[in-house]
XYZ file of C-alpha atoms in Angstrom:
544
model
C 0.000 0.000 0.000
C 2.819 2.399 0.960
C 4.666 1.565 -2.276
C 1.525 2.276 -4.318
C 0.991 5.597 -2.538
C 4.647 6.482 -3.061
C 4.342 5.778 -6.801
C 1.196 7.920 -7.046
C 3.064 10.834 -5.507
C 6.361 10.391 -7.378
C 4.806 10.293 -10.862
C 3.124 13.754 -10.613
C 6.302 15.138 -9.081
C 8.355 13.824 -12.010
C 5.884 15.376 -14.438
C 6.165 18.708 -12.660
C 9.963 18.475 -12.687
C 9.990 17.761 -16.423
C 7.652 20.740 -16.992
C 9.788 23.143 -15.024
C 12.940 21.861 -16.736
C 11.570 22.976 -20.110
C 10.367 26.464 -19.210
C 11.713 29.894 -18.364
C 12.210 28.666 -14.806
C 15.174 26.501 -15.834
C 17.592 28.540 -13.717
C 15.574 27.719 -10.569
C 15.228 24.039 -11.430
C 17.033 22.613 -8.424
C 15.352 24.877 -5.855
C 11.880 24.209 -7.286
C 12.501 20.456 -7.404
C 13.791 20.509 -3.831
C 10.757 22.406 -2.470
C 8.270 20.177 -4.324
C 9.949 17.070 -2.901
C 9.884 18.518 0.643
C 6.189 19.375 0.319
C 5.290 15.988 -1.179
C 6.959 14.031 1.601
C 5.425 16.301 4.263
C 1.939 15.934 2.748
C 2.320 12.134 2.654
C 3.524 11.880 6.264
C 0.689 14.052 7.602
C -2.011 12.076 5.807
C -0.532 8.712 6.834
C 0.534 9.388 10.416
C -1.485 12.262 11.940
C -3.289 11.231 15.146
C -6.760 11.981 13.722
C -8.257 11.396 10.280
C -7.394 14.148 7.794
C -9.096 15.354 4.648
C -6.394 15.573 1.947
C -8.550 17.855 -0.216
C -9.099 20.372 2.589
C -5.435 20.295 3.582
C -4.330 20.937 0.014
C -6.901 23.700 -0.462
C -5.591 25.446 2.672
C -1.986 24.956 1.563
C -2.632 26.409 -1.895
C -4.539 29.421 -0.597
C -1.935 30.127 2.086
C 0.823 30.003 -0.509
C -0.996 32.333 -2.902
C -1.856 34.809 -0.124
C 1.808 35.806 -0.046
C 1.539 37.005 -3.639
C -1.199 39.370 -4.870
C -4.980 38.940 -4.413
C -5.523 38.333 -8.149
C -3.420 35.156 -8.346
C -6.078 32.614 -7.424
C -6.912 28.913 -7.528
C -10.264 27.914 -9.026
C -12.074 24.673 -8.326
C -14.535 23.320 -10.908
C -17.403 25.526 -9.656
C -15.190 28.598 -9.692
C -14.169 27.874 -13.294
C -17.814 27.850 -14.360
C -18.534 31.080 -12.450
C -15.601 32.744 -14.216
C -16.910 31.585 -17.595
C -20.318 33.070 -16.801
C -18.759 36.368 -15.742
C -16.792 36.717 -18.988
C -19.466 35.416 -21.352
C -22.342 37.347 -19.818
C -24.765 34.416 -19.597
C -26.141 33.054 -16.355
C -28.736 30.527 -15.275
C -30.290 30.908 -11.847
C -32.861 32.956 -9.962
C -31.901 36.320 -11.475
C -30.572 38.226 -8.485
C -27.324 39.646 -7.160
C -26.586 37.801 -3.911
C -24.160 38.435 -1.040
C -22.780 35.320 0.698
C -22.456 35.700 4.460
C -21.500 33.115 7.082
C -24.995 31.834 7.845
C -27.183 33.296 5.099
C -27.446 34.626 1.584
C -28.642 38.212 1.287
C -30.469 39.424 -1.810
C -28.575 42.566 -2.825
C -30.616 43.260 -5.933
C -33.319 41.259 -7.734
C -33.056 41.909 -11.480
C -36.234 43.472 -12.778
C -38.704 41.041 -14.388
C -36.540 37.974 -13.782
C -37.318 34.908 -11.657
C -36.513 36.238 -8.165
C -38.335 39.502 -8.859
C -41.380 37.714 -10.247
C -41.394 35.451 -7.177
C -41.521 38.525 -4.925
C -38.005 38.493 -3.473
C -36.697 41.918 -2.413
C -33.306 43.415 -1.622
C -32.515 42.688 2.019
C -34.242 39.297 2.094
C -32.057 36.797 3.977
C -32.063 33.314 2.449
C -31.507 30.716 5.174
C -32.342 27.511 3.267
C -32.154 26.395 -0.377
C -34.272 23.291 -1.008
C -33.318 21.115 1.989
C -29.860 22.602 2.502
C -29.432 24.980 5.462
C -27.127 27.792 4.323
C -25.384 28.006 7.710
C -24.367 24.322 7.378
C -23.120 24.584 3.796
C -19.336 24.725 3.635
C -18.799 26.137 0.113
C -20.296 29.262 -1.460
C -24.018 28.748 -0.862
C -24.849 31.049 -3.779
C -23.984 28.098 -6.040
C -27.080 26.328 -4.685
C -29.277 28.870 -6.459
C -27.794 28.070 -9.865
C -29.046 25.247 -12.057
C -30.520 24.417 -15.433
C -33.130 26.780 -16.841
C -36.640 25.520 -16.139
C -35.726 23.665 -12.935
C -37.415 24.542 -9.642
C -35.707 25.607 -6.436
C -37.321 26.149 -3.038
C -36.026 29.192 -1.175
C -36.689 29.891 2.513
C -35.937 33.445 3.573
C -36.419 35.941 6.391
C -37.923 39.383 5.879
C -38.516 41.885 8.652
C -38.533 39.101 11.263
C -40.890 36.768 9.348
C -39.887 33.520 7.601
C -41.298 32.688 4.170
C -40.766 29.973 1.579
C -41.191 30.431 -2.162
C -40.629 28.184 -5.159
C -38.683 29.764 -8.042
C -38.247 28.501 -11.594
C -34.672 29.120 -12.691
C -34.158 30.882 -15.990
C -31.402 32.097 -18.273
C -30.235 35.660 -17.777
C -28.049 37.749 -20.027
C -25.796 39.981 -17.946
C -25.510 43.164 -19.958
C -22.237 45.031 -20.196
C -24.234 48.172 -21.021
C -27.284 48.108 -18.748
C -28.395 51.647 -19.633
C -28.023 54.394 -22.206
C -30.098 57.534 -22.734
C -30.079 61.163 -23.804
C -29.241 63.492 -20.905
C -30.302 66.568 -22.859
C -31.059 67.309 -26.504
C -27.429 66.813 -27.616
C -25.698 64.687 -24.925
C -25.718 60.898 -24.914
C -25.011 58.919 -21.737
C -23.689 55.325 -21.791
C -23.199 53.154 -18.697
C -20.542 50.454 -19.188
C -20.557 48.228 -16.121
C -18.218 45.352 -17.052
C -15.815 44.241 -19.768
C -17.216 40.879 -20.820
C -17.051 39.674 -24.426
C -20.065 41.821 -25.348
C -18.708 45.106 -23.955
C -17.559 46.777 -27.173
C -20.467 45.549 -29.311
C -23.045 46.750 -26.757
C -21.254 50.094 -26.377
C -21.172 50.586 -30.163
C -24.866 49.736 -30.404
C -25.698 52.248 -27.657
C -23.623 55.038 -29.219
C -25.153 54.519 -32.654
C -28.648 54.617 -31.150
C -27.848 57.839 -29.270
C -26.363 59.489 -32.358
C -29.561 58.618 -34.211
C -31.412 60.458 -31.424
C -29.295 63.558 -32.001
C -26.306 63.055 -29.692
C -23.345 65.237 -30.687
C -21.382 64.678 -27.459
C -21.038 61.710 -25.097
C -20.564 60.715 -21.462
C -19.122 57.223 -20.910
C -19.704 56.097 -17.323
C -17.090 53.615 -16.039
C -17.782 54.196 -12.343
C -17.947 50.974 -10.382
C -16.655 48.984 -13.363
C -14.174 46.402 -11.981
C -12.753 45.511 -15.398
C -12.666 42.237 -17.276
C -11.288 41.238 -20.674
C -8.202 43.098 -21.892
C -9.060 42.773 -25.588
C -12.470 44.331 -24.941
C -10.803 47.321 -23.260
C -8.788 47.770 -26.469
C -11.954 47.444 -28.577
C -13.857 50.011 -26.498
C -10.959 52.468 -26.797
C -10.975 51.775 -30.563
C -14.507 53.198 -30.768
C -13.060 56.676 -30.308
C -9.551 56.479 -31.814
C -8.218 55.417 -35.244
C -6.945 51.991 -36.215
C -3.314 51.073 -35.355
C -3.122 53.250 -32.211
C -1.213 51.893 -29.197
C -3.630 51.330 -26.296
C -1.697 49.298 -23.739
C 1.604 47.466 -23.293
C 2.185 44.496 -20.974
C 5.621 43.794 -19.519
C 6.671 40.580 -17.801
C 9.756 38.618 -16.786
C 8.610 36.004 -19.335
C 9.345 37.370 -22.813
C 6.325 35.833 -24.515
C 4.030 37.868 -22.241
C 5.601 41.176 -23.315
C 2.964 42.452 -25.718
C 1.695 45.625 -27.296
C -1.995 46.034 -28.032
C -3.087 48.277 -30.885
C -6.540 49.192 -32.131
C -7.560 46.764 -34.892
C -10.735 48.266 -36.363
C -12.048 51.380 -37.996
C -13.410 53.721 -35.282
C -17.003 54.828 -34.833
C -16.241 58.517 -34.165
C -12.834 60.142 -33.538
C -14.191 63.692 -33.199
C -17.245 63.574 -30.924
C -16.523 65.356 -27.598
C -16.222 62.756 -24.861
C -16.152 62.729 -21.046
C -15.266 59.526 -19.185
C -16.471 59.126 -15.579
C -14.397 57.067 -13.133
C -14.269 56.484 -9.373
C -12.367 54.464 -6.780
C -14.053 51.251 -7.948
C -13.075 51.686 -11.609
C -10.311 49.118 -12.080
C -8.230 47.140 -14.546
C -9.864 47.311 -18.017
C -11.672 50.510 -16.950
C -8.289 52.047 -16.223
C -6.905 50.895 -19.562
C -9.738 52.711 -21.367
C -9.725 55.876 -19.250
C -5.911 55.981 -19.099
C -5.473 55.455 -22.846
C -8.103 58.045 -23.797
C -6.497 60.483 -21.360
C -2.996 59.823 -22.741
C -4.243 60.387 -26.285
C -6.053 63.589 -25.204
C -9.180 62.036 -26.677
C -11.420 62.483 -23.618
C -11.724 64.526 -20.449
C -11.702 62.228 -17.414
C -13.981 63.312 -14.539
C -14.587 61.881 -11.055
C -12.193 60.506 -8.442
C -8.931 58.598 -8.731
C -9.429 55.050 -9.993
C -8.597 51.906 -8.037
C -5.063 51.390 -9.371
C -4.953 47.793 -10.666
C -2.087 47.651 -13.128
C -1.618 43.873 -12.977
C -2.556 41.460 -15.767
C -3.755 37.902 -15.123
C -3.949 34.869 -17.357
C -5.889 31.640 -16.673
C -3.878 28.408 -16.667
C -5.656 25.036 -16.818
C -4.775 22.504 -14.132
C -5.827 18.893 -13.656
C -9.318 17.555 -12.807
C -11.115 20.562 -14.295
C -9.452 23.051 -11.960
C -7.690 26.211 -13.006
C -5.602 29.027 -11.670
C -5.351 32.665 -12.596
C -1.792 33.979 -12.430
C -0.517 37.531 -12.486
C 1.866 37.414 -15.434
C 2.654 41.064 -16.157
C 1.983 44.723 -15.521
C 0.220 46.917 -18.013
C 1.323 50.356 -19.158
C -0.749 53.096 -20.794
C 0.379 54.709 -24.092
C 2.399 57.390 -22.258
C 4.352 54.643 -20.467
C 2.843 54.841 -16.984
C 1.910 51.864 -14.837
C -0.997 52.773 -12.584
C -0.643 49.938 -10.050
C -1.327 51.480 -6.637
C -0.472 48.706 -4.171
C 2.903 47.002 -3.779
C 2.209 43.404 -2.727
C 5.890 42.451 -2.772
C 7.114 45.007 -0.208
C 4.628 44.735 2.638
C 4.604 46.685 5.902
C 5.289 45.256 9.356
C 1.668 44.028 9.563
C 1.957 42.135 6.283
C -0.251 44.587 4.370
C 0.575 45.773 0.864
C 2.055 49.248 0.801
C 0.627 52.069 -1.285
C 2.814 54.105 -3.589
C 3.288 57.536 -2.012
C 2.403 60.599 -4.047
C 5.923 62.017 -3.756
C 7.158 58.871 -5.497
C 4.847 59.208 -8.519
C 6.622 59.592 -11.867
C 5.489 62.179 -14.440
C 4.644 61.281 -18.052
C 3.343 63.276 -21.011
C 0.117 62.909 -22.960
C -0.003 63.353 -26.747
C -0.499 67.115 -26.311
C 2.199 67.350 -23.634
C -0.028 67.396 -20.555
C 1.524 65.953 -17.402
C 0.062 62.711 -16.039
C 1.357 60.436 -13.277
C 1.795 56.761 -12.493
C 1.623 54.955 -9.174
C -1.899 55.367 -7.941
C -4.620 54.751 -10.490
C -5.868 57.180 -13.139
C -6.082 60.699 -11.755
C -9.060 62.539 -13.311
C -8.507 65.742 -15.272
C -11.361 67.204 -13.219
C -11.773 65.780 -9.731
C -15.148 65.765 -7.972
C -13.799 65.880 -4.446
C -16.892 65.013 -2.398
C -17.433 61.797 -4.408
C -14.208 60.320 -3.035
C -14.871 57.831 -0.259
C -13.335 58.674 3.112
C -12.297 56.137 5.772
C -15.539 56.616 7.699
C -17.850 56.326 4.664
C -15.970 53.154 3.644
C -16.363 51.736 7.155
C -20.101 52.537 7.216
C -20.589 50.923 3.787
C -18.501 47.873 4.687
C -20.680 47.307 7.755
C -23.718 47.279 5.399
C -25.292 50.107 7.410
C -26.385 52.006 4.293
C -27.831 48.810 2.799
C -29.671 47.784 5.975
C -31.051 51.276 6.587
C -32.370 51.332 3.003
C -34.110 47.999 3.659
C -35.869 49.394 6.725
C -36.698 52.614 4.858
C -38.368 50.622 2.056
C -40.768 48.902 4.455
C -41.687 52.099 6.294
C -42.008 54.618 3.430
C -44.064 54.830 0.287
C -42.271 56.322 -2.751
C -44.194 56.568 -6.003
C -42.519 59.339 -7.990
C -38.839 59.075 -8.875
C -38.632 62.712 -9.966
C -39.772 64.130 -6.626
C -37.871 61.752 -4.338
C -35.512 63.388 -1.869
C -33.640 61.954 1.099
C -34.337 64.722 3.592
C -32.294 66.104 6.490
C -34.743 64.528 8.909
C -34.148 61.172 7.186
C -30.403 61.702 7.609
C -30.930 62.415 11.304
C -32.698 59.040 11.594
C -29.768 57.410 9.800
C -27.333 58.912 12.317
C -29.416 57.512 15.148
C -29.543 54.147 13.376
C -25.722 54.107 13.241
C -25.587 54.940 16.940
C -27.929 52.159 18.065
C -26.303 49.636 15.713
C -23.163 49.659 17.853
C -20.990 50.824 14.971
C -17.482 51.555 16.220
C -15.076 53.063 13.728
C -11.422 52.828 14.766
C -9.062 55.195 12.951
C -5.440 54.275 12.253
C -4.437 57.140 14.548
C -6.595 55.727 17.331
C -5.056 52.283 16.933
C -1.557 53.776 16.962
C -2.386 55.668 20.175
C -3.657 52.491 21.833
C -0.499 50.655 20.838
C 1.596 53.561 22.164
C -0.103 53.621 25.576
C 0.296 49.837 25.883
C 4.022 50.175 25.232
C 4.127 53.058 27.732
C 2.539 50.800 30.369
C 5.206 48.167 29.760
C 7.872 50.825 30.239
C 5.970 52.314 33.214
C 5.664 55.665 31.452
C 1.853 55.721 31.208
C 1.493 58.006 34.228
C 3.846 60.524 32.618
C 1.880 60.782 29.357
C -1.642 60.002 30.607
C -2.827 63.626 30.472
C -1.664 64.092 26.859
C -3.070 60.689 25.918
C -6.488 61.555 27.367
C -6.515 64.877 25.481
C -5.720 63.148 22.205
C -8.331 60.465 22.841
C -11.000 63.106 23.525
C -10.014 64.986 20.358
C -10.371 61.792 18.323
C -13.774 61.006 19.843
C -14.907 64.532 19.008
C -13.693 64.069 15.429
C -15.523 60.759 15.103
C -18.789 62.192 16.401
C -18.554 65.053 13.900
C -17.241 62.944 11.006
C -20.681 61.669 9.997
C -21.947 65.239 9.589
C -18.687 66.105 7.834
C -19.440 63.395 5.267
C -23.122 64.182 5.038
C -23.159 64.922 1.290
C -21.566 61.640 0.308
C -23.566 59.586 2.790
C -26.828 61.117 1.576
C -25.798 60.235 -1.982
C -25.066 56.615 -1.031
C -28.370 56.349 0.818
C -30.312 57.945 -2.027
C -28.808 55.537 -4.565
C -29.575 52.471 -2.464
C -33.136 53.551 -1.648
C -34.008 54.416 -5.251
C -32.964 50.927 -6.377
C -35.440 49.435 -3.884
C -38.374 51.138 -5.580
C -37.268 51.628 -9.188
C -34.453 49.085 -9.725
C -31.108 49.979 -11.330
C -32.854 51.364 -14.404
C -34.592 53.924 -12.216
C -31.310 54.847 -10.564
C -29.700 55.556 -13.949
C -32.673 57.717 -14.875
C -32.299 59.588 -11.576
C -28.588 60.055 -12.272
C -29.166 61.818 -15.573
C -31.108 64.558 -13.783
C -29.382 64.724 -10.387
C -25.903 63.171 -10.298
C -23.110 65.648 -9.509
C -20.473 63.984 -11.698
C -22.833 63.903 -14.693
C -23.679 67.565 -14.132
C -19.967 68.386 -14.084
C -19.479 66.419 -17.316
C -22.337 68.360 -18.917
C -20.829 71.689 -17.835
C -17.567 70.756 -19.552
C -19.162 69.393 -22.720
C -21.474 72.399 -23.045
C -18.473 74.741 -22.841
C -16.352 73.832 -25.915
C -13.581 76.286 -25.035
C -13.229 74.765 -21.543
C -13.270 71.252 -22.994
C -10.526 72.164 -25.474
C -8.434 73.987 -22.872
C -8.423 70.957 -20.549
C -7.101 68.730 -23.337
C -4.473 71.277 -24.349
């Protein structure tokens, strides 16, 4: 038995050794072979000799994830279910209940039911907490319970959920759903078209072209392309979207790697749709990857004015690699560079701080580059807008409030206690905001600043050194000042918090389509884009 097990282990190891001996890793051959042999023997000994029964699959899963956690968060291992989810994300097709779902430890929360799809037709609402799918209790399910909702179109699934303290069960017929890259486009005024591009799947450029052509037929002579909240996707689609506005054979992005075959330049391949139409691109802190390729390239070419807040700063390129038994991994293979030569990666995962966290490139270390017209742009921290809308930038406290789902949960309670019938007249009032502040207070929300944590660490060290009595007065003063700041910080971020609350509440009554309609009349960034587009001399001066 031991000999058979040994042979099963040695054969894969030999295959791996042969693979590495024929690749760019030839120089590290001995070290790689040595480490694989150490791991293989360790894995065998644990599974054969550990005092209790072990699960080899779980052990290996933990080992792989622990190893990859030392790299960057985009280098990931995918099991068979993950591979299918990735295919769905890139292709834009999906079969399930037709809802965006958040997986928590003991429940699935409906974030957004898609209008007129299965979950919506069955009466599910945002905020509903799914506790059981068919006979499976979500809290007892080890893997991502959201996978339980997926299945062949036409099949039935029983969903048990909690809403406002009551438990309900509903049967839902799964159906196919096309996830649109462009969920909305419309005329903002008589001459301005507005296109929302939410993801870069394989339909991104074709849907964007279709939207632009439709808007031009409606009289659009200038455009707003909204990439806010767009996390990216397919690199070739980012090139194709850029190609809509710039001529064929223009450099869009370059990738550079330690492996020569991954060093590539990507040029536009097609005839453009319109190289002259005035264009504003909207970005924010959640615009990443392919969104940054498009906004960065159009900025470098002086083809568009970029408006909003600094983008996320993901300048790393991944490639999927097939593994055995239907599994796969996605590996960071290179960095990408915009036409001016800048890499906009913000976080350094290879030089971490003392707490093991990736460090952020400091502004004083940014390098300057030149656009086509000679404007100065910088690397190191995402795409910096030409015109920044300061209040739209998330602060530490607004991030903390959002991460605790306080905006989402308040919107859920608001929906069941308020009647809203007219989108045009809706307003989140000051009295509503006062109720939100009270809701935060009673929720037990406790926001700890980095300064506060540093002070706590300092006083603990002072106690060890018996210096706490000496600095106690100063420490108490600083602590009181921080508490005062925290109590005033919510009011200090009132504008942004009201915007976040308004967006979430509108979706409860009018879905995402209603929110986009509301944006065209009320959103600050869109208004700023309109101001620029409707002032041709200002538009031209920014790009000069």
